[in-house]
Coordinates of C-alpha atoms and ligand atoms in Angstrom, one line a residue:
M1 CA -23.4 -29.7 5.4
K2 CA -24.1 -33.3 6.6
I3 CA -24.9 -35.8 4.5
E4 CA -28.9 -37.3 3.9
D5 CA -29.4 -40.7 2.6
N6 CA -32.0 -39.8 -0.1
I7 CA -32.0 -39.9 -3.6
D8 CA -30.3 -36.1 -4.1
T9 CA -27.1 -36.2 -2.3
F10 CA -26.8 -40.2 -5.0
N11 CA -27.5 -37.8 -8.1
S12 CA -25.4 -35.2 -6.3
L13 CA -22.7 -37.9 -7.0
L14 CA -23.3 -39.5 -10.6
K15 CA -22.0 -35.9 -11.6
R16 CA -19.0 -34.6 -8.5
A17 CA -17.4 -38.8 -8.9
G18 CA -17.3 -38.2 -12.6
F19 CA -20.0 -41.3 -13.9
I20 CA -22.8 -39.4 -15.4
W21 CA -23.2 -35.8 -17.3
G22 CA -25.8 -33.9 -19.1
P23 CA -27.8 -34.0 -20.6
S24 CA -25.0 -33.3 -23.2
P25 CA -23.8 -30.9 -24.5
E26 CA -24.1 -29.3 -21.0
I27 CA -21.8 -26.5 -22.2
Y28 CA -24.9 -24.9 -24.5
G29 CA -28.0 -25.9 -22.8
G30 CA -27.8 -29.8 -23.2
L31 CA -30.5 -31.7 -25.2
A32 CA -32.2 -33.5 -24.2
G33 CA -32.1 -37.3 -24.3
F34 CA -28.2 -37.8 -24.7
Y35 CA -25.3 -38.8 -22.0
S36 CA -22.5 -38.1 -21.5
Y37 CA -20.3 -41.1 -19.3
G38 CA -16.9 -39.8 -17.7
P39 CA -14.0 -41.9 -16.2
A40 CA -15.5 -43.9 -13.3
G41 CA -19.6 -44.2 -15.0
M42 CA -16.9 -45.4 -19.1
A43 CA -13.9 -47.5 -16.3
L44 CA -17.9 -48.8 -14.5
K45 CA -18.9 -50.0 -18.2
N46 CA -16.6 -51.1 -19.5
N47 CA -15.5 -54.3 -16.8
V48 CA -19.9 -54.8 -17.0
L49 CA -19.4 -55.4 -20.4
S50 CA -16.3 -57.5 -19.7
L51 CA -17.6 -59.1 -18.3
F52 CA -20.8 -60.3 -20.0
R53 CA -18.3 -61.4 -22.8
K54 CA -16.9 -63.8 -20.4
E55 CA -19.5 -65.2 -19.2
L56 CA -20.9 -65.5 -22.9
R57 CA -17.8 -66.9 -24.4
A58 CA -17.3 -69.7 -22.2
L59 CA -21.4 -69.9 -23.1
G60 CA -20.7 -71.1 -26.7
F61 CA -21.6 -67.2 -28.1
G62 CA -20.0 -65.8 -30.2
E63 CA -19.9 -61.8 -30.8
V64 CA -21.7 -60.2 -34.5
E65 CA -21.2 -56.2 -34.3
C66 CA -22.8 -54.6 -38.3
P67 CA -23.8 -51.0 -38.6
T68 CA -25.3 -49.3 -36.8
V69 CA -27.1 -47.0 -40.0
M70 CA -29.1 -49.3 -42.7
P71 CA -31.0 -48.8 -45.6
E72 CA -35.1 -48.1 -45.8
I73 CA -35.6 -51.8 -47.0
V74 CA -34.8 -53.4 -44.2
W75 CA -37.6 -51.9 -41.3
K76 CA -39.6 -52.2 -43.4
A77 CA -39.2 -56.2 -43.6
S78 CA -38.4 -55.9 -39.8
G79 CA -41.8 -53.5 -40.1
H80 CA -40.5 -51.0 -37.9
L81 CA -41.1 -48.7 -40.1
D82 CA -45.0 -49.6 -39.4
R83 CA -45.5 -50.2 -36.1
F84 CA -42.8 -48.7 -34.1
I85 CA -45.3 -45.9 -32.8
D86 CA -46.1 -44.4 -29.6
P87 CA -49.0 -42.5 -29.3
V88 CA -49.1 -38.9 -28.9
L89 CA -51.3 -36.5 -27.5
K90 CA -50.9 -32.9 -29.7
C91 CA -52.2 -29.7 -28.0
S92 CA -53.7 -27.8 -31.3
K93 CA -53.2 -24.7 -29.6
C94 CA -49.5 -24.6 -28.0
E95 CA -48.6 -27.5 -30.3
T96 CA -47.2 -29.6 -26.9
L97 CA -46.4 -32.6 -28.1
L98 CA -47.1 -35.4 -25.7
R99 CA -46.4 -39.4 -24.6
A100 CA -50.2 -40.6 -24.2
D101 CA -49.6 -43.5 -22.4
K102 CA -47.2 -41.7 -20.4
F103 CA -49.6 -39.1 -19.5
L104 CA -52.6 -40.9 -19.1
Q105 CA -51.0 -43.1 -16.6
E106 CA -48.9 -40.0 -14.9
K107 CA -53.6 -38.2 -14.6
L108 CA -55.1 -41.9 -13.8
P109 CA -52.8 -43.9 -11.4
D110 CA -55.8 -46.2 -10.7
T111 CA -55.9 -47.2 -13.9
M112 CA -54.6 -49.6 -15.7
I113 CA -52.5 -47.7 -19.0
D114 CA -50.0 -50.5 -20.4
G115 CA -51.4 -52.0 -23.0
I116 CA -53.8 -50.3 -24.3
S117 CA -54.9 -49.5 -27.1
F118 CA -55.3 -46.4 -29.4
D119 CA -58.5 -46.4 -28.8
E120 CA -59.7 -47.1 -25.1
M121 CA -57.2 -43.9 -24.5
E122 CA -59.1 -41.8 -26.8
K123 CA -61.5 -43.1 -24.4
L124 CA -60.1 -42.4 -21.9
I125 CA -58.6 -38.6 -22.7
K126 CA -62.7 -37.8 -23.2
K127 CA -64.4 -39.2 -20.1
H128 CA -62.0 -37.4 -17.6
K129 CA -62.2 -34.2 -19.6
L130 CA -58.1 -34.1 -19.9
T131 CA -55.7 -30.9 -20.4
C132 CA -52.5 -30.3 -22.0
P133 CA -50.5 -29.3 -19.4
N134 CA -48.8 -26.0 -20.6
C135 CA -52.6 -23.7 -21.4
D136 CA -55.3 -25.8 -20.3
T137 CA -56.6 -26.4 -23.7
P138 CA -58.8 -29.8 -24.1
I139 CA -56.5 -32.7 -26.0
E140 CA -58.7 -34.1 -28.6
K141 CA -56.3 -37.1 -31.4
I142 CA -54.1 -39.9 -30.5
E143 CA -51.2 -39.2 -33.7
E144 CA -48.8 -41.5 -34.4
Y145 CA -45.4 -41.5 -34.0
N146 CA -42.4 -43.3 -35.3
L147 CA -39.5 -43.5 -33.4
M148 CA -37.2 -44.9 -35.9
L149 CA -34.3 -41.7 -36.8
K150 CA -33.9 -41.0 -40.3
T151 CA -30.9 -39.7 -41.7
T152 CA -30.3 -40.1 -45.8
V153 CA -27.3 -41.4 -47.2
G154 CA -25.1 -41.3 -50.5
N155 CA -27.7 -39.2 -52.8
N156 CA -30.8 -39.0 -51.7
S157 CA -31.2 -42.8 -50.5
I158 CA -33.1 -42.8 -46.9
A159 CA -31.8 -44.3 -44.1
Y160 CA -33.1 -45.0 -40.6
L161 CA -30.1 -45.4 -37.6
R162 CA -31.5 -48.7 -35.9
P163 CA -34.1 -48.5 -33.2
E164 CA -32.5 -51.6 -31.8
T165 CA -29.3 -54.4 -32.5
A166 CA -31.1 -57.3 -33.5
T167 CA -31.8 -56.3 -36.8
T168 CA -29.2 -56.3 -37.9
T169 CA -27.7 -59.3 -36.2
Y170 CA -30.8 -61.1 -38.3
L171 CA -29.6 -60.0 -41.7
L172 CA -26.1 -62.0 -40.8
F173 CA -28.7 -64.7 -40.5
N174 CA -27.2 -67.1 -44.0
R175 CA -23.2 -65.9 -42.8
L176 CA -23.5 -67.2 -39.1
D177 CA -26.0 -70.8 -40.5
Q178 CA -22.0 -70.8 -42.1
V179 CA -19.6 -70.4 -39.5
N180 CA -22.2 -72.8 -36.9
R181 CA -21.2 -75.2 -39.9
R182 CA -25.2 -76.0 -39.1
Q183 CA -25.2 -77.1 -35.9
Y184 CA -28.5 -75.4 -33.3
P185 CA -29.0 -73.3 -31.7
I186 CA -26.6 -70.6 -33.0
K187 CA -25.9 -68.6 -29.9
V188 CA -24.5 -64.7 -30.7
F189 CA -25.0 -61.1 -29.3
Q190 CA -24.2 -58.3 -30.5
Y191 CA -23.6 -54.9 -28.3
G192 CA -24.0 -50.9 -29.3
K193 CA -25.8 -48.1 -29.8
A194 CA -28.7 -48.1 -31.5
Y195 CA -31.3 -44.3 -31.6
R196 CA -34.7 -43.7 -30.7
N197 CA -36.5 -40.5 -30.9
E198 CA -38.0 -40.7 -27.7
I199 CA -41.1 -37.3 -27.7
S200 CA -40.6 -36.5 -24.5
P201 CA -37.4 -38.3 -22.7
R202 CA -36.6 -37.9 -19.5
Q203 CA -36.1 -40.5 -16.8
M204 CA -31.8 -38.9 -17.3
V205 CA -30.4 -42.3 -18.8
L206 CA -32.9 -44.8 -18.7
R207 CA -34.8 -43.9 -21.9
M208 CA -32.0 -41.9 -24.3
R209 CA -32.6 -40.6 -27.7
A210 CA -28.7 -42.9 -27.9
F211 CA -28.3 -46.0 -26.1
D212 CA -26.3 -49.1 -25.9
Q213 CA -27.5 -52.8 -26.0
F214 CA -26.7 -55.2 -25.4
E215 CA -28.6 -58.1 -27.9
L216 CA -29.0 -62.3 -27.3
Q217 CA -30.6 -64.4 -30.2
L218 CA -30.7 -68.0 -30.1
F219 CA -31.7 -69.4 -33.6
I220 CA -33.4 -72.4 -32.7
G221 CA -35.0 -74.8 -34.7
K222 CA -39.6 -75.1 -33.4
K223 CA -38.3 -78.6 -32.0
Q224 CA -35.3 -77.9 -30.2
E225 CA -37.2 -74.9 -28.9
M226 CA -39.5 -78.0 -27.3
N227 CA -36.3 -80.7 -26.3
F228 CA -33.2 -78.1 -24.9
E229 CA -31.1 -79.8 -23.8
E230 CA -29.8 -77.4 -21.2
Y231 CA -32.6 -76.4 -19.6
E232 CA -32.7 -80.2 -17.8
T233 CA -29.5 -78.7 -15.8
I234 CA -31.3 -74.9 -15.1
K235 CA -34.4 -76.1 -14.7
S236 CA -34.7 -76.1 -10.7
T237 CA -33.5 -72.5 -10.5
S238 CA -36.0 -70.0 -9.4
L239 CA -37.1 -66.8 -11.0
P240 CA -39.2 -64.0 -9.3
L241 CA -42.3 -64.6 -11.7
L242 CA -44.5 -62.1 -11.8
D243 CA -47.1 -63.6 -14.4
W244 CA -49.8 -61.9 -16.5
K245 CA -52.5 -63.0 -14.8
L246 CA -50.2 -62.3 -10.9
Q247 CA -50.6 -58.3 -12.5
E248 CA -54.2 -57.8 -12.8
E249 CA -54.2 -59.3 -9.3
K250 CA -51.8 -56.6 -8.6
V251 CA -49.1 -58.6 -7.3
Q252 CA -46.6 -56.4 -7.0
V253 CA -43.4 -58.8 -5.2
P254 CA -44.0 -62.5 -7.0
N255 CA -43.5 -65.3 -4.7
K256 CA -40.6 -67.3 -6.0
I257 CA -41.2 -70.5 -8.1
T258 CA -39.0 -73.2 -10.5
L259 CA -38.1 -72.7 -14.0
E260 CA -39.6 -76.7 -14.4
E261 CA -43.2 -75.4 -11.9
A262 CA -43.5 -71.8 -15.0
I263 CA -43.4 -74.7 -17.1
N264 CA -45.5 -77.7 -15.5
S265 CA -48.0 -75.0 -14.8
K266 CA -48.2 -73.3 -18.9
I267 CA -47.5 -69.5 -17.3
L268 CA -43.9 -70.6 -19.3
K269 CA -44.5 -72.3 -23.6
K270 CA -41.0 -73.5 -23.8
P271 CA -37.8 -74.5 -21.8
A272 CA -35.6 -72.2 -24.9
Y273 CA -37.4 -69.5 -23.6
A274 CA -36.6 -70.8 -19.5
Y275 CA -33.6 -70.8 -19.8
C276 CA -33.3 -67.7 -21.6
L277 CA -35.3 -66.0 -18.3
Y278 CA -32.1 -68.2 -16.8
L279 CA -29.4 -66.4 -18.6
G280 CA -30.9 -62.9 -17.9
Y281 CA -31.3 -63.3 -14.7
Y282 CA -27.7 -65.3 -14.3
L283 CA -25.9 -62.3 -16.5
T284 CA -27.8 -59.3 -13.8
R285 CA -27.1 -61.4 -10.6
I286 CA -23.4 -61.6 -11.4
L287 CA -23.9 -58.4 -11.5
G288 CA -24.8 -58.2 -7.7
F289 CA -27.9 -57.5 -7.9
T290 CA -30.4 -59.9 -4.9
D291 CA -33.1 -60.8 -5.3
D292 CA -35.2 -58.2 -3.2
F293 CA -34.3 -56.0 -5.9
M294 CA -35.7 -58.3 -8.7
R295 CA -39.2 -59.3 -10.6
F296 CA -39.9 -61.0 -13.6
R297 CA -43.1 -59.2 -15.2
Q298 CA -44.5 -61.1 -18.0
H299 CA -46.0 -58.6 -21.2
S300 CA -49.8 -58.2 -22.1
P301 CA -50.6 -59.7 -24.7
N302 CA -51.7 -56.2 -26.6
E303 CA -48.2 -54.5 -24.2
R304 CA -46.3 -56.5 -26.1
A305 CA -43.4 -56.0 -29.3
H306 CA -45.1 -56.7 -33.0
Y307 CA -42.8 -59.7 -33.2
A308 CA -43.4 -61.4 -29.9
D309 CA -45.2 -64.1 -28.7
D310 CA -43.7 -63.8 -26.0
A311 CA -42.2 -61.2 -23.1
W312 CA -41.1 -60.9 -19.7
D313 CA -38.7 -58.0 -18.9
L314 CA -36.3 -57.9 -16.5
E315 CA -37.0 -55.6 -13.4
I316 CA -35.0 -53.9 -11.2
K317 CA -37.2 -51.9 -8.4
T318 CA -34.7 -48.1 -7.9
R319 CA -35.7 -45.7 -5.3
Q320 CA -36.3 -43.1 -8.2
F321 CA -38.3 -44.5 -10.6
G322 CA -40.0 -47.3 -9.4
W323 CA -40.1 -50.1 -11.3
V324 CA -37.3 -50.0 -14.3
E325 CA -36.9 -52.8 -16.9
I326 CA -32.9 -53.7 -17.6
C327 CA -33.8 -56.3 -19.5
G328 CA -36.4 -57.8 -22.3
I329 CA -36.1 -61.0 -23.5
H330 CA -38.5 -62.1 -26.5
D331 CA -40.4 -65.0 -28.5
R332 CA -39.7 -63.5 -32.0
T333 CA -41.0 -66.9 -33.4
D334 CA -40.3 -67.0 -37.0
Y335 CA -41.2 -63.8 -38.4
D336 CA -38.0 -61.3 -38.4
L337 CA -36.4 -63.8 -40.7
R338 CA -38.8 -65.0 -42.3
R339 CA -40.1 -61.2 -43.6
H340 CA -36.3 -60.4 -44.4
G341 CA -36.9 -63.3 -46.4
E342 CA -39.8 -63.1 -48.3
F343 CA -38.1 -59.0 -48.7
S344 CA -34.4 -59.6 -49.6
K345 CA -35.5 -63.1 -50.9
Q346 CA -33.2 -65.2 -49.7
V347 CA -33.9 -68.7 -48.7
F348 CA -33.3 -68.5 -44.7
S349 CA -35.1 -72.4 -44.6
V350 CA -32.6 -75.1 -43.5
M351 CA -32.8 -78.3 -41.9
M352 CA -32.5 -78.2 -38.3
D353 CA -32.9 -81.4 -37.3
P354 CA -30.3 -83.8 -37.7
N355 CA -33.1 -86.7 -37.9
S356 CA -35.8 -85.1 -40.2
K357 CA -35.7 -83.6 -43.9
E358 CA -38.0 -81.0 -42.7
K359 CA -36.7 -76.9 -43.6
E360 CA -37.8 -74.5 -42.0
I361 CA -37.1 -71.3 -40.7
P362 CA -35.6 -71.0 -37.4
Q363 CA -37.1 -69.1 -34.6
I364 CA -35.3 -66.2 -32.5
L365 CA -35.0 -65.8 -28.8
E366 CA -33.6 -62.6 -27.3
I367 CA -32.3 -61.5 -23.9
A368 CA -32.2 -57.8 -25.1
F369 CA -30.3 -56.0 -21.9
G370 CA -29.6 -51.8 -22.3
I371 CA -26.2 -51.1 -20.7
D372 CA -26.8 -48.1 -19.7
R373 CA -30.0 -48.4 -17.6
I374 CA -27.6 -51.7 -16.0
L375 CA -25.2 -49.6 -15.5
Y376 CA -28.2 -46.2 -13.3
T377 CA -29.4 -49.5 -11.0
L378 CA -26.5 -50.7 -10.5
L379 CA -25.4 -47.1 -8.6
E380 CA -28.0 -46.6 -7.4
T381 CA -28.8 -49.6 -5.4
S382 CA -25.0 -49.7 -4.2
F383 CA -25.7 -46.8 -2.8
T384 CA -25.2 -46.6 1.0
V385 CA -25.4 -44.0 3.0
D386 CA -23.9 -44.7 7.1
N387 CA -23.4 -43.0 10.0
E388 CA -22.5 -40.1 6.5
R389 CA -20.4 -42.0 5.3
I390 CA -21.1 -42.3 1.1
N391 CA -20.6 -46.4 0.4
L392 CA -21.4 -47.2 -3.2
K393 CA -20.8 -51.2 -2.2
L394 CA -20.2 -52.3 -6.1
N395 CA -18.3 -56.0 -6.5
P396 CA -14.6 -56.1 -6.4
Y397 CA -14.1 -56.9 -10.0
L398 CA -16.8 -53.3 -11.7
A399 CA -15.5 -50.8 -8.9
P400 CA -13.7 -48.4 -12.1
N401 CA -10.8 -47.6 -8.9
Q402 CA -9.7 -51.7 -7.9
V403 CA -7.4 -50.5 -4.9
A404 CA -6.1 -46.8 -4.0
V405 CA -3.0 -46.7 -2.6
F406 CA -2.2 -43.2 0.1
P407 CA 1.1 -42.6 1.4
L408 CA 0.4 -41.3 5.6
V409 CA 1.9 -38.2 5.3
R410 CA 3.4 -36.5 2.9
N411 CA 5.5 -34.5 4.5
K412 CA 7.7 -37.1 5.0
I413 CA 10.2 -38.3 2.2
E414 CA 10.3 -41.7 2.6
I415 CA 6.8 -43.0 3.3
K416 CA 6.0 -41.3 0.5
N417 CA 8.9 -42.6 -2.5
L418 CA 7.9 -46.7 -0.9
A419 CA 4.3 -45.4 -1.4
K420 CA 4.3 -44.4 -5.5
K421 CA 6.8 -48.0 -5.7
V422 CA 3.7 -49.3 -4.4
H423 CA 1.3 -47.8 -6.5
E424 CA 3.7 -49.1 -9.5
L425 CA 4.3 -52.1 -8.8
L426 CA 0.2 -52.8 -8.4
L427 CA -0.3 -51.3 -12.5
N428 CA 3.0 -53.1 -13.5
H429 CA 0.1 -55.8 -12.7
R430 CA -2.5 -54.2 -14.2
I431 CA -4.1 -53.6 -11.4
I432 CA -6.3 -50.8 -11.3
S433 CA -5.0 -48.3 -8.5
F434 CA -4.8 -45.1 -7.5
Y435 CA -2.6 -42.5 -6.0
D436 CA -3.8 -40.5 -3.5
E437 CA -1.1 -37.9 -1.4
A438 CA -4.1 -35.3 -1.2
G439 CA -5.3 -34.1 2.1
S440 CA -7.3 -36.0 5.8
I441 CA -6.5 -40.4 5.5
G442 CA -9.8 -39.7 5.8
K443 CA -11.1 -37.7 3.2
R444 CA -9.4 -40.1 1.0
Y445 CA -11.0 -43.0 2.1
R446 CA -14.2 -41.2 1.3
R447 CA -13.7 -40.6 -2.3
Q448 CA -12.5 -44.0 -3.5
D449 CA -15.7 -45.2 -0.7
E450 CA -18.1 -43.0 -3.2
L451 CA -16.1 -44.3 -6.1
G452 CA -16.6 -48.5 -4.8
T453 CA -13.4 -49.5 -4.4
C454 CA -12.7 -52.2 -2.7
Y455 CA -9.7 -51.6 -1.0
C456 CA -7.3 -48.8 0.0
I457 CA -3.8 -49.2 1.1
T458 CA -1.9 -46.8 3.6
I459 CA 2.3 -46.7 3.4
D460 CA 3.1 -45.6 7.2
Y461 CA 5.7 -46.2 9.8
E462 CA 5.9 -50.0 10.4
S463 CA 6.4 -50.3 6.0
L464 CA 9.6 -48.3 5.9
D465 CA 10.6 -51.2 8.9
D466 CA 9.1 -54.3 7.8
N467 CA 8.1 -54.1 4.0
T468 CA 4.2 -54.7 5.1
V469 CA 0.9 -52.3 3.8
T470 CA -2.1 -52.8 5.1
I471 CA -5.4 -53.2 3.1
R472 CA -8.1 -51.9 4.0
E473 CA -12.0 -53.2 2.9
R474 CA -14.9 -50.6 2.5
D475 CA -17.5 -52.2 3.5
S476 CA -16.3 -53.4 7.5
M477 CA -13.0 -50.6 7.4
E478 CA -11.2 -53.3 8.6
Q479 CA -7.9 -53.4 7.8
I480 CA -5.4 -56.5 7.9
R481 CA -0.9 -55.4 7.8
I482 CA 0.6 -57.9 4.6
E483 CA 3.9 -58.2 2.5
I484 CA 4.9 -55.9 -0.7
E485 CA 5.4 -57.7 -2.4
N486 CA 2.4 -60.3 -1.8
I487 CA 0.0 -57.5 -2.1
P488 CA -0.9 -58.9 -6.1
E489 CA -2.2 -61.9 -5.4
Y490 CA -3.5 -61.8 -2.5
L491 CA -5.7 -58.7 -4.4
N492 CA -5.7 -61.3 -7.9
E493 CA -7.8 -63.4 -5.7
Q494 CA -10.3 -60.4 -4.2
F495 CA -11.1 -59.9 -7.6
T496 CA -11.9 -63.5 -9.4
V497 CA -15.6 -64.8 -10.3
K498 CA -15.3 -67.6 -8.5
N499 CA -17.7 -70.3 -9.0
F500 CA -20.6 -68.0 -9.3
Q501 CA -23.5 -69.6 -8.2
I502 CA -26.8 -68.8 -8.4
Ligands
LIG1 ZN1 -51.3 -27.1 -25.2

């Protein structure tokens, strides 16, 4: 069968290679919005996480981990109980539930739906006489639907699974303030599961009911936001900023402008916020995403979450799902700490400016990554088919296998033994090597190409004479000959992220 360069080939690769399986549990038919990762998917995810962790520790961020279940009062204080809601349409006859905004966007592709109010949505439904897609009954009212998953703890006390990691990080403010010895900004991140009871989850791992977040927080003073030290070193970086006005002019892909221009022309209000956009961009680029697939899109005032003063999404262009948000950068102001201070009766105002005796509640700037969305978009944008060769062009340091080792033939015992020795040598150096002797050499290369393995080592007859092997590079398919004892050093050189610049 011919291997076509299309989305079906990609989707079947995700399953066949062990990246993404589901909906889970597959053997029972699957529950919408839940997926599993296979060994290749988990290896990729862990490589992304360890890269992020390493970069963030180098940038002065500490890591925390909090419970995924929190009592009701937390979500009252955070505003999620009252305001973390989606508009839904319920058919009065067949009881089909639809997410109103998604339904309208599908039915009225030329109308701007993002950010319009529930009332305006109802008006559109009436105007266009929209009906239930299942039974054709006219649809009438929009209802509010809270996205949090509810549970009970112990003796029936109500609790919720967290809809974001961020709020659980904020609850640690007093502790963080202490360990940071009252130096600001406090930089901290949390990785972990969050849960949202999506009405009709679609788009595979892009909209799951249980998903992974990686959220960075800066606790910062009001003055410091406007006079932010790191801004000076990053202000000449150019970013593709699609502000709200450009969207009204129907621009899809903006020209890049420097952060300094964005601040001067008031597209961005705060230098510290500009730094957060930079950080989101930096962490995305280091994964291997290129500018051709990226843009920052500003939320309209209506589209913003209840806590946000300014919000931009970092989006990746995909073939299957259009522009996909992988990161949201939010100016949450002092909203969260103010509310948690009120509800917990704790004092969160601190002296943030050494030159002033005045106390203030810290502002919060947030950079929120969706790890599952990163994995999906990374896989899709790395996927290529060239002359029927599937090649997953992942960065060498992200690919599930770092290297694969093949004996040229399997029936010559000396070659096989030497190949196993090379494989062992690499594993002893903690280079993740995959040994494969099954099938033709061409098929073995193909199998690694579609997993994104950058280097394949083949042991042949010549190896028995002079202790050299060939190393084949994935994208160029060029081969070099190298002595066995030099392989670990050569490979480690390729896997190091060196002086990454954007
Ligand atoms: Zn119906």
